[in-house]
Amino acid sequence: MGAGEPDRDPAEGAEAAPGSGGSEAPEGGEAEGPAAGGEGREAAPVGDEGAGRRSAAGGPGTAPDGGGAATGDGRRDTAPEGDEGAGQRSEADGPGTAPEGGGAASGDEAAQVSEAEAELAAQRVERERIARRRAERQGPIDSGGKLSGGAADLLAAVRAVEGGAKPPATVMGDPAPAPRRPAPEPEHRPRPVAAAQQPAVPAGPAPEAVRAVSGVLAEGGAPEALAPQTAALLGEGAEEALRADPWLLLRVAGVRPEQADSFARALLGAECRPDDERRGRAVTVWLLEQAALSGHTALELPRLTEALERRGVPEPGSAVQGTLAEGEALAFQDALEERGETRGRSGQEDGEEERPVRVLVGLERYALAEESLADGLARLANSVPERGAPAADWEASAGAAQGAGADLIRAVAGHGLVLHTGGEASLAEPAALLGAARALGLRAWAAAPGPLGRDRFATLLAGGAADAVTVADLLAGTEGPGRDADGALDLDLLVVADAPQLDVETGALLAESLPDGARLVLAGDPAVLWSAGPGRVFADLLAARICPQIASRRPDPGPLGELVSGVGIGELAQVEAPGKEVVIVPVRDAGEAVHRTVQLVAESVPRAFGVPAEETLVITPGHGGAAGTRALNAALKERLNPGPGRFGGFDPGDRVAHSPAPGRVRPGRVTAADADGLHLSCAGTEVVVPREQVEQTVRHGWALTAHQAAGGRWPAVVVVLPGDAAGALSRPWVYTAFGRAARHLSVVQGAEQALPRAVAEVPAAPRTTRLPVLLAPPVAEEG
């Protein structure tokens, strides 16, 4: 099932695709969530139904070297602000989702802290602050007394928990939309530990602990290969904990409820029952985790209980209540927009109806992150920038700029939070802003969620790579301005490119790290895929309208710009491509798609356009299947860098995608392999991936998914659309994939009319988030 089915239950967002060998993502299986067997979620196998020779546009044309292609099609624009066309999570960015917060440990000594370790240490400091602030504001739910059914039962249970009737649970409640908060007094932020002093990531579980867990797994018929991950996840006493509650196995990435049930039956025998409260809690948490993989920060209570019923939980309400009582999830309610004269009433007389609310349940980490993000954004939006040049100097800088660039400078002069939207060409405007700010004496920096976006944006800056960092490095303090005496980022202005790629956790850490009086500019294209992690931060902010929004009018040039612009507004029309900037290569089946892709990368594109194979990227909807990234990378390696693959399937010279932490991908190349691990060169940086981390964090990188490629641009791109890709296609996916090409785009087209239909009719699947409610202004009381 894919993005073409908008009614899909978000709680079931990671169901297995029949025959896929993995779980299916919301957009057809592109997500790379880890599976029990070590592989990620993948697309269903590709069949031969993609026969036919219709081009994407239906028009005639010529492929490179007479490949029988048709020219491309379309014009370009951005999706409406706040529209669902911004994309959704359909492919996780990593070669296999690493353990939470985990990347590959890189140093031989504690002093040599890896990028992932530094980020983890910085995130721990910020999370402690977020938890403390949340605890200070925490209170019971006051409204919702006139709810009925499951919602009323849940709220009653929550109140009972708060009164001590059951073990305490953390319950969040907001009787009305959270007001815009005034800029708070500067609070002390703990100074981050210097990189050289940061503690190393804790070592893996002890060998004896792994052996003990392995014995329990074998006894229950579960794969012993899960032992290291299970022991690390459950910590000290993992063996005893697993025996006491076999459904804890469901916390291990890739394990599904039916597998955990089988394990529990083997261990508990006749004591294993469907109504076991341990099972109910475990399945509830699992469903919330699957929803997070699909981009949701919370689930509405009815959807959650329905999903529990489908999973064979006899009393879903009790399961949710038990999960809340154990503190494994949070319950809260949000007041909804109400039309009519009752809007604006905060207190009702007896007999009057209360404002409608929705009851949601979410995992603590995402609920706290979204709350903290709203706090930080409201603080910036409501504060007056304290540092900078006089207004006259800002106006002079704006006068020297053009169009939306001048509007952007004027907006930043007087506001702490500004949004900037536009396509690829519009990046010149925030780049010009950065130069103007530095000329005015501000400590201004640029950042991007990933290294691809950072490197792309750096080419527009006067200082090049020296002026741009990744958000992870910025937060960790390994690059950028570092932190001031209070622990805040030591800067006056931060411009974040590719802002749609920010998830709620990263966004919260970023907002919390900015000092009072600083300025934040979030820039990005609303029509691209959303973040790989939960939330839709940029789209929610655009919809909330709590700060100035500057829309760029710079069109992307040439046939490629016209094509992608058309996709953005739902059109896939023919474009004139006299230089063969866009070609369509029809294929009948997956085998032909792989063959033609290898031919394009290795022969046709280099010969016709002078773009070498190492500068051509292949993009396909999923990792699995007969034309997924695995199959394509295998074929491309055999042609471009054959070898025995002695080190985990890799050889020196292999093109790879390294994922040091979930959601982050760094393209690179293998330089060597030895006892220390796999040696990579990633954007000029030497990286050593330990042997035990290679399988989880490194993939071959000639072919990527669209989410992995988001933020980057390549001289030539080959987009592969096999016949069974219809369920994986959506307007944001096509927009993102086509938009990665700078000079030439080849579309290996086996999806026939599914491609134009997806562009015209399939927007992004919605995500359930709380950020719009948290950012909404307070409702005024009637006199």
PDB file of C-alpha atoms in Angstrom, residues 31-35 38-41 91-98 623 629-630 633 650 656-667 680 689 693-701 704-705 708:
ATOM      1  CA  ALA A  31      11.191   3.773   4.323  1.00  0.00           C
ATOM      2  CA  GLU A  32      14.274   2.092   5.561  1.00  0.00           C
ATOM      3  CA  GLY A  33      13.136   1.021   8.971  1.00  0.00           C
ATOM      4  CA  PRO A  34      15.147  -1.832  10.428  1.00  0.00           C
ATOM      5  CA  ALA A  35      13.784  -5.327  10.199  1.00  0.00           C
ATOM      6  CA  GLY A  38      18.775  -6.671   9.419  1.00  0.00           C
ATOM      7  CA  GLU A  39      17.157  -5.241   6.316  1.00  0.00           C
ATOM      8  CA  GLY A  40      14.977  -2.178   6.205  1.00  0.00           C
ATOM      9  CA  ARG A  41      11.494  -1.594   4.953  1.00  0.00           C
ATOM     10  CA  GLU A  91      12.079   6.532   2.890  1.00  0.00           C
ATOM     11  CA  ALA A  92      14.203   6.717   5.989  1.00  0.00           C
ATOM     12  CA  ASP A  93      17.507   8.282   5.209  1.00  0.00           C
ATOM     13  CA  GLY A  94      19.847   5.702   6.533  1.00  0.00           C
ATOM     14  CA  PRO A  95      21.113   2.455   5.165  1.00  0.00           C
ATOM     15  CA  GLY A  96      19.352   0.875   8.102  1.00  0.00           C
ATOM     16  CA  THR A  97      17.986   2.780  11.017  1.00  0.00           C
ATOM     17  CA  ALA A  98      20.647   2.689  13.684  1.00  0.00           C
ATOM     18  CA  HIS A 623      15.204  -0.305  -1.354  1.00  0.00           C
ATOM     19  CA  THR A 629      18.248   0.398  -4.598  1.00  0.00           C
ATOM     20  CA  ARG A 630      19.708  -2.979  -3.665  1.00  0.00           C
ATOM     21  CA  ASN A 633      23.409  -0.904  -6.722  1.00  0.00           C
ATOM     22  CA  PHE A 650      32.388  -3.495  -0.136  1.00  0.00           C
ATOM     23  CA  VAL A 656      28.446   4.394  -0.693  1.00  0.00           C
ATOM     24  CA  ALA A 657      25.836   6.161   1.432  1.00  0.00           C
ATOM     25  CA  HIS A 658      26.877   6.382   5.074  1.00  0.00           C
ATOM     26  CA  SER A 659      24.226   6.985   7.726  1.00  0.00           C
ATOM     27  CA  PRO A 660      25.993   7.811  11.029  1.00  0.00           C
ATOM     28  CA  ALA A 661      22.625   8.436  12.692  1.00  0.00           C
ATOM     29  CA  PRO A 662      18.985   7.971  11.668  1.00  0.00           C
ATOM     30  CA  GLY A 663      17.824  10.523   9.136  1.00  0.00           C
ATOM     31  CA  ARG A 664      21.297  11.593   8.032  1.00  0.00           C
ATOM     32  CA  VAL A 665      23.021  10.377   4.887  1.00  0.00           C
ATOM     33  CA  ARG A 666      26.541  11.229   3.755  1.00  0.00           C
ATOM     34  CA  PRO A 667      27.551  10.106   0.259  1.00  0.00           C
ATOM     35  CA  LEU A 680      35.381   6.150   3.756  1.00  0.00           C
ATOM     36  CA  VAL A 689      33.135   2.825  10.300  1.00  0.00           C
ATOM     37  CA  GLN A 693      28.535  -0.938  12.372  1.00  0.00           C
ATOM     38  CA  VAL A 694      29.021  -1.473   8.656  1.00  0.00           C
ATOM     39  CA  GLU A 695      25.926  -3.584   8.001  1.00  0.00           C
ATOM     40  CA  GLN A 696      23.619  -1.098   9.731  1.00  0.00           C
ATOM     41  CA  THR A 697      25.096   2.197   8.577  1.00  0.00           C
ATOM     42  CA  VAL A 698      26.625   1.738   5.119  1.00  0.00           C
ATOM     43  CA  ARG A 699      24.970   0.952   1.785  1.00  0.00           C
ATOM     44  CA  HIS A 700      26.168   1.160  -1.757  1.00  0.00           C
ATOM     45  CA  GLY A 701      25.332   4.615  -3.042  1.00  0.00           C
ATOM     46  CA  LEU A 704      19.378   6.179  -3.491  1.00  0.00           C
ATOM     47  CA  THR A 705      15.779   6.819  -2.533  1.00  0.00           C
ATOM     48  CA  GLN A 708      18.105  10.001   0.918  1.00  0.00           C
TER      49      GLN A 708
END
